[in-house]
Amino acid sequence: MKSIRFKEAATLLLIMLIILGTAVIRFGLSPQIPVLFVIALLIFWVKLRGASWDEIHKGIQEGIGTAIIPIFIFILIGALIAVWIQAGVIPTIMIVGFKLISSQFFVPSTFIVCSLVGLSIGSGFTTISTIGIALFGMGVALNANPALVAGAIISGAVFGDKMSPLSDSTNLASAIAGSDLFAHIKNMMWSTIPSFIVSLILFWFFGNSSSHISTGKIAHTMAILNQQFMISWWALLPIALMFICAWRHIPAIPTLFINIIVTVVMISFQNPGISLQSLAKLISDGFVAHTSDATVNTLLTRGGISNMMGTVSLIIVTLSLGGILMKFNIVQSAMKPLVDHLHKPGSLITVTILSGIGINLFVGEQYLSVILPGKAFKGAFDKMGLSPLALSRVLEDGGSVINYLIPWGVAGSFVASTLGVPVLHFLPFAFFSLFSPVFSILSGVTGIGLKWQKGKQRNTTNENLNFKNKLATGLK
């Protein structure tokens, strides 16, 4: 197959984006359908260009192979959610939260709690699917805006995931750029702390003004939870166990297995007569709530392996698309001219972030949104004299945090299915993910917090000098 030129690659990506965006945003279709349609068109095109079926199949296999571990983790999370509800873990968290969190400051409190939990365990997905579900239930009981609450949960989980040394995406960005992990986390504060502060202010503002918080339903909800579930401090044991596993640096898969087994044992003690078939059905099909309140039933009817299959199928087809794009150098060909014409830090950082956002839009996979721009722009960062820390921060700000905002993305589809809120509904309220790339670009343009290689550090560049002169002129 002949090499692909820039115009051809860019045209293909633009057509793909139009098809995906129109189908999902304009017509509200399930993302799997337009992604499959785009894959069919892409296969037809590369076949006309002379590609063999073996090459096409290999591209699909290589694409899916990058996410085998995340797919397996999603399946285990589905099982974990089901047993946690049955054992009273999530209902207990909800009741404790009702007693501890002020309804007046519920939304900003949710953001802070999810930030701390995410920072402790290093997993945005786990934070959202455990503590996040409980907090979302509290928000529903308080009549808060579901999209706003989801935005607070996601923003906190993304912050914690981004700043935790236990996070896969944080370790990946550091490794791709060749920077020290803890130096990378420290350097990210230049964009992360401003994003956190702005997000907290906005959550406080919208949490107090966008909805009428009502406490009238809290007592009713708590009574139902106490009646239907085993509420006790013992129910918090799996939460403590998860923190211990994180502290001991135990990977996600064994952590989830341990937690599921311990929770199943708890269920067996709570319900001595429960059969093996009932436990298997719970793990397979999820928990189904049968209370006197329809809202509680909707909220707590969740989990199960089968209920994760929609997310898993989307991940598989999305990564198949990404595998074909990479196999035939379509993404690489579209990015190469950008790399060759970047000579200033501000423009280099801006384009790298936009590339990460573009990979999220076209491929929908957060790891690839870090890997591809990292490999494409690493040489340019080095040539300009920028430290690997500059690159690793940019890869996170434009890569992994954005995936939560893509309807057909791995993270976005996971959150939508877990919380039951469409991506386009919570997107305007996922403030932390929205502001992280903004502050990262500002750092590149102004030079504030921008790290240079030892011996090549400059006080300023022409671009930054012009920016500061313009700023000074405007202030006079």
Coordinates of C-alpha atoms in Angstrom, one line a residue:
M1 CA 0.0 0.0 0.0
K2 CA 1.3 3.4 -1.0
S3 CA 2.2 6.0 1.7
I4 CA -0.6 8.4 2.7
R5 CA -0.1 12.1 2.3
F6 CA -1.2 14.8 4.6
K7 CA -4.2 16.1 2.6
E8 CA -5.6 12.6 2.2
A9 CA -5.2 11.7 5.8
A10 CA -6.6 15.0 7.0
T11 CA -9.6 14.6 4.7
L12 CA -10.3 11.1 6.0
L13 CA -10.1 12.3 9.6
L14 CA -12.4 15.2 8.9
I15 CA -15.0 13.0 7.2
M16 CA -14.9 10.6 10.2
L17 CA -15.4 13.4 12.7
I18 CA -18.4 14.8 10.7
I19 CA -20.0 11.3 10.6
L20 CA -19.4 10.6 14.3
G21 CA -20.4 14.0 15.5
T22 CA -23.5 14.2 13.4
A23 CA -24.7 10.7 14.3
V24 CA -24.2 11.1 18.0
I25 CA -24.9 14.8 18.6
R26 CA -27.4 15.6 15.9
F27 CA -29.4 12.3 15.8
G28 CA -28.6 10.9 19.2
L29 CA -27.5 7.5 17.9
S30 CA -25.7 5.0 20.0
P31 CA -22.0 5.5 19.3
Q32 CA -21.4 1.9 18.3
I33 CA -23.4 2.3 15.1
P34 CA -21.6 5.3 13.6
V35 CA -18.2 3.9 14.7
L36 CA -19.0 0.6 12.9
F37 CA -20.1 2.6 9.8
V38 CA -16.8 4.6 9.8
I39 CA -14.8 1.3 10.2
A40 CA -16.6 -0.1 7.2
L41 CA -15.8 3.0 5.1
L42 CA -12.2 3.0 6.2
I43 CA -11.8 -0.7 5.4
F44 CA -13.2 -0.1 2.0
W45 CA -10.8 2.8 1.4
V46 CA -7.6 1.0 2.5
K47 CA -8.6 -2.0 0.5
L48 CA -8.9 0.2 -2.6
R49 CA -5.5 1.5 -1.8
G50 CA -4.0 -2.0 -2.0
A51 CA -4.1 -3.1 1.7
S52 CA -4.4 -6.9 2.3
W53 CA -7.0 -8.5 4.5
D54 CA -4.2 -9.7 6.8
E55 CA -3.0 -6.2 7.3
I56 CA -6.5 -5.0 8.0
H57 CA -7.1 -7.8 10.5
K58 CA -3.8 -7.2 12.1
G59 CA -4.6 -3.5 12.6
I60 CA -7.9 -4.4 14.3
Q61 CA -6.1 -6.9 16.5
E62 CA -3.4 -4.5 17.5
G63 CA -5.9 -1.8 18.3
I64 CA -8.0 -4.0 20.6
G65 CA -4.9 -5.5 22.2
T66 CA -4.0 -2.1 23.8
A67 CA -7.1 -2.2 26.0
I68 CA -7.4 -5.9 27.0
I69 CA -6.6 -5.0 30.6
P70 CA -9.0 -2.0 30.8
I71 CA -11.8 -4.2 29.3
F72 CA -11.2 -6.9 31.9
I73 CA -11.2 -4.2 34.6
F74 CA -14.6 -2.9 33.4
I75 CA -16.1 -6.4 33.6
L76 CA -14.8 -6.7 37.2
I77 CA -16.2 -3.2 38.1
G78 CA -19.6 -4.3 36.9
A79 CA -19.5 -7.3 39.3
L80 CA -18.2 -5.1 42.1
I81 CA -21.0 -2.5 41.8
A82 CA -23.6 -5.3 42.0
V83 CA -22.2 -7.0 45.1
W84 CA -21.5 -3.6 46.8
I85 CA -25.1 -2.6 46.5
Q86 CA -26.4 -6.1 47.7
A87 CA -24.0 -6.0 50.7
G88 CA -25.1 -2.5 51.7
V89 CA -21.8 -0.8 50.9
I90 CA -23.1 1.9 48.6
P91 CA -26.3 2.5 50.7
T92 CA -24.2 2.8 53.8
I93 CA -22.0 5.4 52.1
M94 CA -25.1 7.3 51.1
I95 CA -26.5 7.4 54.6
V96 CA -23.1 8.4 56.1
G97 CA -22.9 11.1 53.5
F98 CA -26.4 12.4 54.3
K99 CA -25.3 12.9 57.9
L100 CA -21.9 14.4 57.2
I101 CA -22.3 16.5 54.0
S102 CA -24.2 19.8 54.2
S103 CA -26.9 19.9 51.6
Q104 CA -26.2 23.6 51.0
F105 CA -22.6 22.8 49.9
F106 CA -23.3 19.3 48.5
V107 CA -21.9 19.9 44.9
P108 CA -18.6 21.4 45.9
S109 CA -18.3 18.8 48.7
T110 CA -18.8 16.1 46.2
F111 CA -16.0 17.5 44.1
I112 CA -13.6 17.6 47.0
V113 CA -14.5 14.1 48.3
C114 CA -14.0 12.5 44.9
S115 CA -10.8 14.4 44.5
L116 CA -9.4 12.9 47.8
V117 CA -10.6 9.4 47.0
G118 CA -9.2 9.5 43.5
L119 CA -5.9 10.8 44.8
S120 CA -5.8 8.0 47.3
I121 CA -6.6 5.0 45.1
G122 CA -5.3 6.4 41.7
S123 CA -8.3 5.3 39.7
G124 CA -10.9 7.6 38.2
F125 CA -13.1 4.7 37.0
T126 CA -13.1 3.1 40.5
T127 CA -13.8 6.4 42.2
I128 CA -16.8 7.1 39.9
S129 CA -18.2 3.5 40.1
T130 CA -18.1 3.3 43.9
I131 CA -18.1 6.5 45.9
G132 CA -19.4 8.3 42.8
I133 CA -22.6 6.2 42.6
A134 CA -23.3 6.8 46.3
L135 CA -22.8 10.6 46.0
F136 CA -24.9 10.6 42.8
G137 CA -27.7 8.9 44.7
M138 CA -27.5 11.6 47.4
G139 CA -27.7 14.3 44.8
V140 CA -30.8 12.7 43.3
A141 CA -32.4 12.6 46.8
L142 CA -31.5 16.3 47.3
N143 CA -33.1 17.2 43.9
A144 CA -29.8 18.5 42.7
N145 CA -29.2 18.8 38.9
P146 CA -28.0 15.3 37.9
A147 CA -25.7 16.6 35.2
L148 CA -24.1 19.0 37.6
V149 CA -23.6 16.3 40.3
A150 CA -22.1 14.0 37.6
G151 CA -19.8 16.8 36.5
A152 CA -18.6 17.3 40.1
I153 CA -18.0 13.5 40.5
I154 CA -16.1 13.3 37.2
S155 CA -14.0 16.4 37.9
G156 CA -13.0 15.2 41.3
A157 CA -12.2 11.7 40.1
V158 CA -10.1 13.0 37.1
F159 CA -8.2 15.3 39.4
G160 CA -7.4 12.5 41.8
D161 CA -6.5 10.1 39.0
K162 CA -4.2 12.8 37.4
M163 CA -2.3 13.7 40.5
S164 CA -2.0 10.2 42.1
P165 CA 1.3 8.2 41.8
L166 CA -0.8 5.1 41.6
S167 CA -2.6 6.2 38.4
D168 CA -2.0 4.2 35.2
S169 CA -2.4 7.3 33.0
T170 CA 0.0 9.4 35.2
N171 CA 2.6 6.7 35.0
L172 CA 2.1 6.3 31.3
A173 CA 2.5 10.0 30.5
S174 CA 5.6 10.1 32.7
A175 CA 7.1 7.0 30.9
I176 CA 6.3 8.2 27.4
A177 CA 7.9 11.6 28.0
G178 CA 10.9 10.1 29.9
S179 CA 10.3 12.2 33.0
D180 CA 10.6 11.3 36.7
L181 CA 7.1 10.3 38.1
F182 CA 7.1 12.5 41.2
A183 CA 8.7 15.4 39.4
H184 CA 6.0 15.0 36.8
I185 CA 3.2 15.2 39.4
K186 CA 4.8 18.2 41.0
N187 CA 5.1 20.0 37.7
M188 CA 1.5 19.3 36.8
M189 CA 0.5 21.6 39.7
W190 CA 1.1 24.6 37.4
S191 CA -2.0 23.7 35.4
T192 CA -3.8 21.4 37.9
I193 CA -4.1 23.7 40.9
P194 CA -5.6 26.7 38.9
S195 CA -8.0 24.2 37.3
F196 CA -9.0 22.8 40.7
I197 CA -9.6 26.3 42.2
V198 CA -11.7 27.5 39.2
S199 CA -13.7 24.3 39.2
L200 CA -14.3 24.5 43.0
I201 CA -15.6 28.1 42.6
L202 CA -17.9 27.2 39.7
F203 CA -19.3 24.2 41.6
W204 CA -19.9 26.4 44.6
F205 CA -21.7 28.9 42.4
F206 CA -23.8 26.5 40.3
G207 CA -24.5 24.3 43.3
N208 CA -26.0 27.2 45.1
S209 CA -27.8 28.8 42.2
S210 CA -28.7 26.3 39.5
S211 CA -31.1 24.1 41.5
H212 CA -33.4 24.2 44.5
I213 CA -31.8 21.8 47.0
S214 CA -34.6 20.1 49.0
T215 CA -34.0 18.1 52.1
G216 CA -37.6 16.9 52.3
K217 CA -36.9 13.6 50.6
I218 CA -33.7 12.8 52.6
A219 CA -35.5 11.3 55.6
H220 CA -37.8 9.2 53.3
T221 CA -34.8 7.9 51.3
M222 CA -32.8 7.1 54.4
A223 CA -35.8 5.2 55.8
I224 CA -36.0 3.1 52.7
L225 CA -32.3 2.4 52.7
N226 CA -32.4 1.3 56.3
Q227 CA -35.3 -0.9 55.6
Q228 CA -34.0 -2.6 52.5
F229 CA -30.3 -2.9 53.2
M230 CA -27.9 -3.9 55.9
I231 CA -26.6 -0.5 57.1
S232 CA -23.6 -0.8 59.4
W233 CA -20.0 0.2 59.9
W234 CA -19.0 -3.3 58.7
A235 CA -20.3 -2.3 55.3
L236 CA -17.4 0.1 55.0
L237 CA -14.9 -2.7 55.2
P238 CA -14.6 -3.1 51.4
I239 CA -13.8 0.7 51.2
A240 CA -11.0 0.4 53.7
L241 CA -9.8 -2.7 51.9
M242 CA -9.5 -0.8 48.6
F243 CA -7.4 2.0 50.3
I244 CA -5.1 -0.7 51.8
C245 CA -4.6 -2.3 48.4
A246 CA -3.8 1.1 46.9
W247 CA -1.4 1.8 49.8
R248 CA 0.3 -1.5 49.2
H249 CA 0.6 -0.8 45.4
I250 CA -1.5 -3.8 44.5
P251 CA -2.7 -3.6 40.9
A252 CA -6.3 -3.0 39.9
I253 CA -7.2 -6.5 38.8
P254 CA -6.2 -8.3 42.1
T255 CA -7.6 -5.4 44.1
L256 CA -11.0 -5.8 42.5
F257 CA -10.9 -9.6 42.8
I258 CA -10.1 -9.4 46.5
N259 CA -12.8 -6.8 47.0
I260 CA -15.5 -8.9 45.2
I261 CA -14.6 -12.0 47.2
V262 CA -14.7 -10.2 50.5
T263 CA -18.0 -8.6 49.7
V264 CA -19.5 -11.9 48.6
V265 CA -18.5 -13.4 51.9
M266 CA -20.2 -10.5 53.7
I267 CA -23.4 -11.1 51.6
S268 CA -23.3 -14.8 52.6
F269 CA -23.1 -13.8 56.3
Q270 CA -25.9 -11.3 55.9
N271 CA -28.1 -13.8 54.0
P272 CA -27.2 -17.4 55.2
G273 CA -29.7 -19.0 53.0
I274 CA -28.6 -17.3 49.7
S275 CA -27.9 -19.8 47.0
L276 CA -24.8 -20.1 44.8
Q277 CA -27.2 -19.5 41.8
S278 CA -28.5 -16.3 43.3
L279 CA -24.9 -15.0 43.8
A280 CA -23.9 -15.9 40.3
K281 CA -27.0 -14.2 38.9
L282 CA -26.2 -11.1 41.0
I283 CA -22.7 -10.9 39.6
S284 CA -23.8 -11.7 36.1
D285 CA -27.0 -9.6 35.7
G286 CA -26.5 -6.9 38.4
F287 CA -28.6 -5.8 41.4
V288 CA -32.3 -5.1 40.9
A289 CA -33.8 -2.9 43.6
H290 CA -37.4 -3.6 44.7
T291 CA -38.3 -0.7 47.1
S292 CA -41.4 1.4 47.4
D293 CA -39.6 4.4 45.8
A294 CA -39.2 4.4 42.0
T295 CA -36.3 6.9 42.2
V296 CA -34.4 4.6 44.6
N297 CA -35.1 1.6 42.4
T298 CA -33.8 3.4 39.3
L299 CA -30.7 4.6 41.2
L300 CA -29.7 1.2 42.8
T301 CA -30.6 -1.1 39.9
R302 CA -27.1 -1.2 38.6
G303 CA -24.0 -3.3 38.1
G304 CA -23.5 -6.8 36.7
I305 CA -21.2 -8.1 34.0
S306 CA -23.9 -8.1 31.4
N307 CA -24.7 -4.5 32.0
M308 CA -21.1 -3.6 31.2
M309 CA -21.2 -5.2 27.8
G310 CA -22.5 -2.1 26.1
T311 CA -19.4 -0.2 27.3
V312 CA -17.2 -3.1 26.4
S313 CA -18.6 -3.3 22.9
L314 CA -18.0 0.4 22.3
I315 CA -14.4 0.0 23.5
I316 CA -13.8 -2.9 21.1
V317 CA -15.2 -1.1 18.0
T318 CA -13.5 2.2 18.9
L319 CA -10.2 0.5 19.4
S320 CA -10.6 -1.4 16.2
L321 CA -11.0 1.9 14.4
G322 CA -7.9 3.3 16.2
G323 CA -5.9 0.2 15.2
I324 CA -6.7 0.6 11.5
L325 CA -5.9 4.3 11.7
M326 CA -2.5 3.6 13.2
K327 CA -1.7 0.5 11.1
F328 CA -1.9 2.5 7.9
N329 CA -0.3 5.7 9.4
I330 CA -3.3 7.9 8.8
V331 CA -3.1 9.7 12.2
Q332 CA 0.7 9.9 11.9
S333 CA 0.5 11.4 8.4
A334 CA -1.9 14.0 9.5
M335 CA 0.3 15.1 12.4
K336 CA 3.7 15.1 10.7
P337 CA 3.5 18.5 9.0
L338 CA 2.5 20.1 12.3
V339 CA 5.6 18.7 14.0
D340 CA 7.9 20.0 11.2
H341 CA 6.6 23.6 11.4
L342 CA 6.6 24.3 15.2
H343 CA 9.4 26.6 16.4
K344 CA 8.0 28.3 19.5
P345 CA 7.1 26.8 22.9
G346 CA 3.6 28.2 23.0
S347 CA 2.6 26.9 19.5
L348 CA 4.3 23.5 20.2
I349 CA 2.4 23.0 23.5
T350 CA -0.9 24.2 21.9
V351 CA -0.6 21.9 19.0
T352 CA 0.4 18.9 21.2
I353 CA -2.7 19.5 23.4
L354 CA -4.9 19.8 20.3
S355 CA -3.4 16.6 19.0
G356 CA -4.3 14.8 22.2
I357 CA -7.9 16.2 21.9
G358 CA -8.0 15.1 18.3
I359 CA -6.9 11.6 19.1
N360 CA -9.6 11.4 21.7
L361 CA -12.2 12.6 19.1
F362 CA -11.0 10.2 16.3
V363 CA -9.9 7.2 18.3
G364 CA -11.8 7.5 21.6
E365 CA -9.1 5.9 23.7
Q366 CA -7.3 7.8 26.5
Y367 CA -4.1 5.8 26.5
L368 CA -3.6 6.3 22.7
S369 CA -4.3 10.0 23.2
V370 CA -1.2 10.1 25.4
I371 CA 1.0 7.6 23.5
L372 CA 0.6 9.0 19.9
P373 CA 1.2 12.7 20.6
G374 CA 4.0 11.7 23.0
K375 CA 5.8 9.8 20.3
A376 CA 5.0 12.4 17.6
F377 CA 6.2 15.5 19.5
K378 CA 8.9 14.1 21.8
G379 CA 11.6 15.0 19.3
A380 CA 10.3 18.5 18.8
F381 CA 10.3 19.2 22.6
D382 CA 13.8 17.9 22.8
K383 CA 15.0 20.0 19.8
M384 CA 13.5 23.1 21.3
G385 CA 15.2 22.4 24.6
L386 CA 12.1 21.8 26.7
S387 CA 12.3 19.3 29.6
P388 CA 10.5 16.0 29.4
L389 CA 8.4 17.3 32.3
A390 CA 6.9 19.9 29.9
L391 CA 5.8 17.1 27.5
S392 CA 4.5 14.8 30.2
R393 CA 2.3 17.5 31.7
V394 CA 0.9 18.4 28.2
L395 CA 0.1 14.8 27.4
E396 CA -2.1 14.5 30.5
D397 CA -3.8 17.9 30.1
G398 CA -4.7 17.3 26.5
G399 CA -5.0 13.5 26.6
S400 CA -6.4 11.4 29.4
V401 CA -8.5 14.1 31.1
I402 CA -10.4 14.8 27.8
N403 CA -11.5 11.3 27.2
Y404 CA -14.3 11.7 29.7
L405 CA -15.9 14.3 27.5
I406 CA -16.1 12.2 24.3
P407 CA -19.5 10.4 23.9
W408 CA -17.8 7.5 22.0
G409 CA -14.7 7.5 24.2
V410 CA -13.8 4.7 26.6
A411 CA -14.0 6.9 29.7
G412 CA -17.0 8.9 28.5
S413 CA -19.1 5.9 27.6
F414 CA -18.1 4.2 30.9
V415 CA -19.3 7.2 33.0
A416 CA -22.5 7.6 31.0
S417 CA -23.4 3.9 31.6
T418 CA -22.3 4.0 35.3
L419 CA -24.1 7.2 36.3
G420 CA -26.9 7.1 33.8
V421 CA -26.2 10.6 32.6
P422 CA -25.4 11.2 28.9
V423 CA -22.0 12.6 28.1
L424 CA -23.4 15.7 26.4
H425 CA -25.4 16.5 29.5
F426 CA -22.6 16.5 32.0
L427 CA -19.9 17.8 29.6
P428 CA -20.6 21.5 30.3
F429 CA -20.1 20.8 34.1
A430 CA -17.0 18.7 33.9
F431 CA -15.0 21.9 34.7
F432 CA -11.7 20.3 35.7
S433 CA -11.4 18.4 32.3
L434 CA -12.4 21.6 30.4
F435 CA -10.0 23.9 32.2
S436 CA -6.9 21.7 32.4
P437 CA -5.9 22.2 28.7
V438 CA -6.6 25.9 28.9
F439 CA -4.2 26.5 31.8
S440 CA -1.6 24.2 30.2
I441 CA -1.7 26.3 27.0
L442 CA -1.5 29.5 29.1
S443 CA 1.6 28.1 30.7
G444 CA 3.2 27.5 27.3
V445 CA 2.3 31.0 26.0
T446 CA 3.4 32.9 29.0
G447 CA 6.3 30.7 30.0
I448 CA 5.1 30.5 33.6
G449 CA 5.9 27.0 35.0
L450 CA 7.4 25.9 31.7
K451 CA 10.3 23.5 32.4
W452 CA 13.5 23.6 30.2
Q453 CA 16.3 21.1 29.9
K454 CA 19.3 21.7 32.2
G455 CA 21.7 24.1 30.5
K456 CA 19.1 25.2 27.9
Q457 CA 16.8 27.1 30.1
R458 CA 15.9 30.5 28.8
N459 CA 14.4 33.4 30.7
T460 CA 12.0 34.0 27.9
T461 CA 11.3 33.4 24.2
N462 CA 10.4 35.9 21.6
E463 CA 6.9 34.7 21.7
N464 CA 6.7 35.1 25.5
L465 CA 8.4 38.5 25.4
N466 CA 5.9 39.8 22.8
F467 CA 3.1 38.5 25.0
K468 CA 4.4 40.2 28.1
N469 CA 5.0 43.5 26.2
K470 CA 1.5 43.5 24.9
L471 CA 0.2 42.8 28.4
A472 CA 2.3 45.6 29.8
T473 CA 1.1 48.0 27.1
G474 CA -2.5 47.1 27.8
L475 CA -2.1 47.7 31.5
K476 CA -0.7 51.2 30.9

